[in-house]
CSV table of C-alpha atoms and ligand atoms in Angstrom, one decimal:
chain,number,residue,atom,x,y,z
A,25,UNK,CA,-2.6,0.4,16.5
A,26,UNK,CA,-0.2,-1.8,14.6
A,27,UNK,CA,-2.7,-4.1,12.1
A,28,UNK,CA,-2.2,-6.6,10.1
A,29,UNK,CA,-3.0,-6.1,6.3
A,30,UNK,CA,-3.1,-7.7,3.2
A,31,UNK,CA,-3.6,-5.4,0.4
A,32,UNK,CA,-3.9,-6.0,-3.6
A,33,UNK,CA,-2.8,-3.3,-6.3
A,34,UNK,CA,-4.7,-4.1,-9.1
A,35,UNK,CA,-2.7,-1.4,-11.0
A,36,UNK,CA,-3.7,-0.8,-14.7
A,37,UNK,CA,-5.7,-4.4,-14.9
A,38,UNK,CA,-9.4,-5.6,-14.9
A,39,UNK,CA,-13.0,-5.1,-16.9
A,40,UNK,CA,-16.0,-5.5,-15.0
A,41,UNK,CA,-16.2,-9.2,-15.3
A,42,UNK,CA,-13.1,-9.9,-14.8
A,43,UNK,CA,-13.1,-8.2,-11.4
A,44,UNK,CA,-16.7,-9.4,-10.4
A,45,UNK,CA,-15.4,-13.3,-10.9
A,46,UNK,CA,-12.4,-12.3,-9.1
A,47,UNK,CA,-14.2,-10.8,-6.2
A,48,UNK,CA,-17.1,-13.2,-6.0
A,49,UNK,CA,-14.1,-15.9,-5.3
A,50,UNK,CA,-12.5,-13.3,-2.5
A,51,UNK,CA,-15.0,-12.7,-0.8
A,52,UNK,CA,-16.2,-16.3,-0.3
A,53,UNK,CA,-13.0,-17.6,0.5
A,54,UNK,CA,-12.5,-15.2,3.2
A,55,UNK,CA,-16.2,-15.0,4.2
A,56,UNK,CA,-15.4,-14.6,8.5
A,57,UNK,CA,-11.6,-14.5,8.4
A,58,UNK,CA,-11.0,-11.9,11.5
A,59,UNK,CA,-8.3,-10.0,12.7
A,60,UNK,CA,-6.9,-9.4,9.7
A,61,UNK,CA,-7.6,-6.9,7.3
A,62,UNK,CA,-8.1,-7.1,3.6
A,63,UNK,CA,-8.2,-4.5,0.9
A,64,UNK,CA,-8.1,-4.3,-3.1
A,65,UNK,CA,-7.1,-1.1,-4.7
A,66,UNK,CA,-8.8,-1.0,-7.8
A,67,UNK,CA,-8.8,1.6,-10.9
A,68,UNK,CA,-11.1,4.4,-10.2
A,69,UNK,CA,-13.7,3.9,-12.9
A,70,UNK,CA,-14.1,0.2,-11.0
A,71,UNK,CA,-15.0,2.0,-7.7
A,72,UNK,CA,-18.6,2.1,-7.7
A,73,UNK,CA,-19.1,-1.5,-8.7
A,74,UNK,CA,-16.1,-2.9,-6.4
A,75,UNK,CA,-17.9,-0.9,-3.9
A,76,UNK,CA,-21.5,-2.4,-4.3
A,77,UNK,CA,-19.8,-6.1,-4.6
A,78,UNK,CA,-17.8,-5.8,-1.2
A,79,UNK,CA,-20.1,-3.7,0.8
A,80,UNK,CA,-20.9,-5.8,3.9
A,81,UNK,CA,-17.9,-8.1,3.6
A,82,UNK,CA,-14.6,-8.4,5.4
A,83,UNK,CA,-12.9,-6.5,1.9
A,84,UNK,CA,-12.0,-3.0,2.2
A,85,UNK,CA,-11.8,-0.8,-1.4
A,86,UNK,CA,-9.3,1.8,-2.0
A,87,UNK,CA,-7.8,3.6,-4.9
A,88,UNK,CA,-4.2,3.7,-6.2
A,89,UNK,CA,-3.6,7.0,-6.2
A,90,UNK,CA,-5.0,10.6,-5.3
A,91,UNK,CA,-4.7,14.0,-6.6
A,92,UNK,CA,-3.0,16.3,-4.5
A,93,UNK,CA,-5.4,19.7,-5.1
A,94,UNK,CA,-8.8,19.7,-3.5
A,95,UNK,CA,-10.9,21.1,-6.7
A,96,UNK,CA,-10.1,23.3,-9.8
A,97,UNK,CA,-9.0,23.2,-12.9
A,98,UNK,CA,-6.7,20.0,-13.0
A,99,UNK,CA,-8.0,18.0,-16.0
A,100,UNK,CA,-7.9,14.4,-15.6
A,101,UNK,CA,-7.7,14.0,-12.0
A,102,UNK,CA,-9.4,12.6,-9.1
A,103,UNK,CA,-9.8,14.4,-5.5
A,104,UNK,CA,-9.7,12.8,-2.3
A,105,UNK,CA,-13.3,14.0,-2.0
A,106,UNK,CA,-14.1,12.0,-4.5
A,107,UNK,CA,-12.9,9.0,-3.4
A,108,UNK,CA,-15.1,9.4,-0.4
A,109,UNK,CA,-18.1,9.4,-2.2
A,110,UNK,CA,-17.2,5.8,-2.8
A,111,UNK,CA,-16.2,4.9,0.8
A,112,UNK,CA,-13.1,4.5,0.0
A,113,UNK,CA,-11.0,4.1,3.2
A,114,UNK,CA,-7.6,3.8,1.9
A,115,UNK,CA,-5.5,5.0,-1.0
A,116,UNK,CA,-2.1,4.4,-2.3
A,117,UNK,CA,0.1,7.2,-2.7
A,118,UNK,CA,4.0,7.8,-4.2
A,119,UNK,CA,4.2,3.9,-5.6
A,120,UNK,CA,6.9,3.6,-7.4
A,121,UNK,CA,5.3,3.4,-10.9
A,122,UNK,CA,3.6,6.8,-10.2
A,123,UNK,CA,7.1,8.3,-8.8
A,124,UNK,CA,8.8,6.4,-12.3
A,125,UNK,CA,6.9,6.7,-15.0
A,126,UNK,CA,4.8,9.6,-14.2
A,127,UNK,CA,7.3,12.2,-12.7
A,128,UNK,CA,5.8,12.2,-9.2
A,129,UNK,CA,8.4,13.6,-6.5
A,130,UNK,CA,8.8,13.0,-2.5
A,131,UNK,CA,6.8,17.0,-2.2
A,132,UNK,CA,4.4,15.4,-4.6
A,133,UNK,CA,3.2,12.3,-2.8
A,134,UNK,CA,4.0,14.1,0.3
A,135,UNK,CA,0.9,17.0,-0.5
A,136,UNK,CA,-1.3,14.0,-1.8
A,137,UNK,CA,-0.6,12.1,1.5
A,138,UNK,CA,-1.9,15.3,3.0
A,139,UNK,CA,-4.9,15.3,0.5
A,140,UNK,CA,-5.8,11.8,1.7
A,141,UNK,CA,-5.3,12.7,5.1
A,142,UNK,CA,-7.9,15.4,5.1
A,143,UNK,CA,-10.6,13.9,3.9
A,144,UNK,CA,-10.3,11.2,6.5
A,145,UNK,CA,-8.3,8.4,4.0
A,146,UNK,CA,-5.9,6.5,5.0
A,147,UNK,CA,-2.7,6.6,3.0
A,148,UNK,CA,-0.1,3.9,2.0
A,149,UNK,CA,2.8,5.5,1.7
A,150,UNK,CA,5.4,3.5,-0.7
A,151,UNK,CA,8.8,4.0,0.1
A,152,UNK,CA,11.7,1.9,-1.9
A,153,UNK,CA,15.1,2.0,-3.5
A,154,UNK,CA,16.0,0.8,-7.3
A,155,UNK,CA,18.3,-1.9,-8.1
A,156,UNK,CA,21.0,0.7,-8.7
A,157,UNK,CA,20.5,2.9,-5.1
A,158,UNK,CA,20.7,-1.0,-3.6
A,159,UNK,CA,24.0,-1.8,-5.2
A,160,UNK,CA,25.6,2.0,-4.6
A,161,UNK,CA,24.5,1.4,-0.7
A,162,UNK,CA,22.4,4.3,-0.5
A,163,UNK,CA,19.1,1.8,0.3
A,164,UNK,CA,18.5,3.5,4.2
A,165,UNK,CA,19.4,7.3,2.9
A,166,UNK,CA,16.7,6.6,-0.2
A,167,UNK,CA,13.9,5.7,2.1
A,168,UNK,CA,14.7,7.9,4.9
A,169,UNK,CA,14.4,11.0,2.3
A,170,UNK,CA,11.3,9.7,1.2
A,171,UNK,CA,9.9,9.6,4.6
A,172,UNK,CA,11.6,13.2,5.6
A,173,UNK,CA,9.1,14.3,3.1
A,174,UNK,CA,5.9,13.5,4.6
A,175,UNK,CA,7.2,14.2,7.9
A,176,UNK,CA,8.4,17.8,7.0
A,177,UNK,CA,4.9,18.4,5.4
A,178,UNK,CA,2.5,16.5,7.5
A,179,UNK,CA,4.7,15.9,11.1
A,180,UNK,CA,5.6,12.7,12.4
A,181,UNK,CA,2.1,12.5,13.8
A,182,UNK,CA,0.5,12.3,10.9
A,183,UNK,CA,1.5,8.3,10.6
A,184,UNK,CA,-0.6,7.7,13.4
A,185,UNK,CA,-3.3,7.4,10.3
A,186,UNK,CA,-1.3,5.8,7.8
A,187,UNK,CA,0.2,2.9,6.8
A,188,UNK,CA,3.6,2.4,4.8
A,189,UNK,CA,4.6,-0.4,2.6
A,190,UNK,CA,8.1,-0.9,1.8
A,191,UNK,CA,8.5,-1.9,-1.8
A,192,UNK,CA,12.2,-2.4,-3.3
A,193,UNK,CA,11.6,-1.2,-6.5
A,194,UNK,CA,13.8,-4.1,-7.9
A,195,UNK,CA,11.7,-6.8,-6.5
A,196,UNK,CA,8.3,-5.3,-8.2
A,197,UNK,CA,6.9,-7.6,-10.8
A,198,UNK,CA,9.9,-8.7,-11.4
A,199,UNK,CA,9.9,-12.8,-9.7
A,200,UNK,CA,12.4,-11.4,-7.7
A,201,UNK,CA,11.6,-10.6,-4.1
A,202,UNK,CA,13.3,-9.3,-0.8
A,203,UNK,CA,14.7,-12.5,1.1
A,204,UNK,CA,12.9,-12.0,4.8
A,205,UNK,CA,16.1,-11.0,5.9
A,206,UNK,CA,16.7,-7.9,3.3
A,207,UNK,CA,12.9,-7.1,4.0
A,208,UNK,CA,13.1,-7.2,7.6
A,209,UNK,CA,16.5,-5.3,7.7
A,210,UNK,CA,14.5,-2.4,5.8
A,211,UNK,CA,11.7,-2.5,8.0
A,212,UNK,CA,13.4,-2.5,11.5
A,213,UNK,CA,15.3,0.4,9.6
A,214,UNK,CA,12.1,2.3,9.0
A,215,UNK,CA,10.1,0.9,12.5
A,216,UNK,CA,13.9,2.4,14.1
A,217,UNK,CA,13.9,5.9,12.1
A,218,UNK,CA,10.2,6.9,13.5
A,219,UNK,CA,11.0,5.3,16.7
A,220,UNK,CA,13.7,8.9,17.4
A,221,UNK,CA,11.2,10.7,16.5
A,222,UNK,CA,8.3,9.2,18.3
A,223,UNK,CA,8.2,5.6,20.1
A,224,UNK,CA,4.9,5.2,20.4
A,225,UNK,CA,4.0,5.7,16.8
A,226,UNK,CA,6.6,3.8,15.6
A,227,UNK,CA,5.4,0.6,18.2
A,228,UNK,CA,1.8,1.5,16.6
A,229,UNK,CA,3.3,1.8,12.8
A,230,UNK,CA,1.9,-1.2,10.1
A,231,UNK,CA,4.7,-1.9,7.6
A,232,UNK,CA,3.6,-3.6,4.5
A,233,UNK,CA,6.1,-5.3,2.5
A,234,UNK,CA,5.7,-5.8,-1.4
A,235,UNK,CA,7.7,-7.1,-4.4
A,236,UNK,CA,6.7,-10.2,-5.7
A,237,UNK,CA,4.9,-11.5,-2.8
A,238,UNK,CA,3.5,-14.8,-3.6
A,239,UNK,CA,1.8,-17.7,-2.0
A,240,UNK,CA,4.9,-19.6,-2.1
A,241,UNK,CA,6.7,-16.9,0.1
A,242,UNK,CA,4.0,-15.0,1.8
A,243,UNK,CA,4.7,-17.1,4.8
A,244,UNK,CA,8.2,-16.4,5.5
A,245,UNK,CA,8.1,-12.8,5.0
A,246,UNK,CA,5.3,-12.3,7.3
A,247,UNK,CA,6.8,-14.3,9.8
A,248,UNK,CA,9.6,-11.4,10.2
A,249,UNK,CA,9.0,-9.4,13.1
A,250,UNK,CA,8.6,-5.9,11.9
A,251,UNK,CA,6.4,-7.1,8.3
A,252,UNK,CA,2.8,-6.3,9.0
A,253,UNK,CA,1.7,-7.9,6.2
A,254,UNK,CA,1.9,-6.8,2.2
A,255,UNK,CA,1.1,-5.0,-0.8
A,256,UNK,CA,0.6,-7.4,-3.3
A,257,UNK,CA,0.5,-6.3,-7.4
A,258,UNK,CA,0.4,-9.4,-9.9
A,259,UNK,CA,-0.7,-12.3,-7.3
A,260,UNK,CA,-3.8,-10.0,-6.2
A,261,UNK,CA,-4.8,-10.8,-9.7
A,262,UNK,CA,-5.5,-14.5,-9.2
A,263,UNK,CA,-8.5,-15.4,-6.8
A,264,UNK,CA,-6.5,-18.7,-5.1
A,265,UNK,CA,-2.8,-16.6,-5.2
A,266,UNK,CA,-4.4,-13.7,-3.2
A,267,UNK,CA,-6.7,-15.8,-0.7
A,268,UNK,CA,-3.5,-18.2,0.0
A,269,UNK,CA,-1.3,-15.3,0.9
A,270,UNK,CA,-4.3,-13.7,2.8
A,271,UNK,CA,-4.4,-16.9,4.3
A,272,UNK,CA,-0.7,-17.3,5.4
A,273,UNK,CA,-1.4,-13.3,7.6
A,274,UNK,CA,-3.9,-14.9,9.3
A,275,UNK,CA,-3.0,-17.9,10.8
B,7,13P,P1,4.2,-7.4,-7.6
B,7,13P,O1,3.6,-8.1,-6.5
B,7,13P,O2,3.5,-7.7,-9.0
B,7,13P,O3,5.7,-7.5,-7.6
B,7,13P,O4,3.9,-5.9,-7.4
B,7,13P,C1,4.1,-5.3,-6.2
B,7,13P,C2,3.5,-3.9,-6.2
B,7,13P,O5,4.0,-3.0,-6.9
B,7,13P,C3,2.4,-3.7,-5.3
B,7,13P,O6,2.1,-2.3,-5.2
């Protein structure tokens, strides 16, 4: 079923008081808000007290990434397994930090999609282009390799249980964001692609957009027909920022 999700990235931020302040306001603020969903995805070692402050809220907890092996020898990382220990529900996998900075390829996040996947997580898949792929015109091949990835590995049926969050590498903490045209455009693009392969998955599909989403724009993105809601990095920081934009899904 196609949702409606706000999600935050906390990527490499936070200490434990920090994040309890920050959640304490969350959670009020959104204290019997329905029908949409909410989720933070917080450094691991936060897990178990993110998870004690949001049990019984409306606030889902995930992680930000996943390791694609299931147990071994693999110094450093963190199994899917794992993450269910701590009930997490959803991770993020193949952002485009992760695919930048730390060398992860398409096969990469595709096997850790599969990971995720088999321990009953959810995964957000980020797609996105650069700046440079953008201006060369090479946007719709960039994210439709991304996605032939998973789907090679995993089958188009596998996005039954996940969740995919378009994110124009460009627009990522950078002020600049996706006009709800450009975002839309991408979307439909994406929604259109699955849609050949399999209607009904693609009608059921939740695209997230993310890149500078704000409270300032939140409303006018979401408002595009094929934006499910977003993936939000530096506004999922600030308690009012990230309950505004929560705020602008729901109504
Ligand atoms: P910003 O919202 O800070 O641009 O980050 C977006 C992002 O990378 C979310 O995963």
């Amino acid at each position: 079923m196609r949702r409606k999700m706000v999600a935050g990235n906390w990527k490499m931020h936070g200490n434990l008081s920090e994040n309890k302040q920050l959640l304490n306001a969350i959670v009020t603020s959104l204290d019997g808000l329905q029908g949409v969903e909410f989720l933070v995805c917080v450094p691991y070692l936060y897990l178990p007290s993110v998870q004690d402050t949001l049990q019984n809220t409306n606030i889902a907890w995930g992680a930000q990434n996943v390791s694609q092996y299931e147990k071994g020898p693999y110094t450093g990382e963190i199994s899917a397994s794992m993450l269910n220990d701590f009930e997490c529900r959803y991770v993020i996998v193949g952002h485009s930090e992760r695919r930048a900075l730390f060398g992860e390829d398409s096969h990469t996040v595709a096997k850790k999609y599969q990971a995720a996947q088999r321990a009953g997580i959810t995964p957000i898949l980020c797609v996105g282009e650069t700046l440079e792929q953008r201006e060369a015109g090479t946007t719709e091949q960039v994210i439709e390799d991304q996605l032939a990835a998973v789907i090679k590995l995993t089958g188009v049926e596998s996005l039954v249980s996940a969740i995919i969050a378009y994110e124009p590498v460009w627009a990522i903490g950078t002020g600049r964001t996706a006009s709800p045209e450009q975002a839309q455009d991408t979307h439909s693009f994406i929604r259109e692609g699955i849609e050949k392969q399999n209607a009904n998955i693609a009608n059921g599909l939740t695209i997230l957009y993310g890149g500078s989403v704000k409270a300032s724009n939140a409303s006018e993105l979401f408002d595009m027909p094929d934006i499910d809601g977003g993936l939000i990095g530096g506004a999922s920081l600030v308690a009012v920022d990230f309950v505004a934009i929560c705020r602008a899904l729901h109504q």
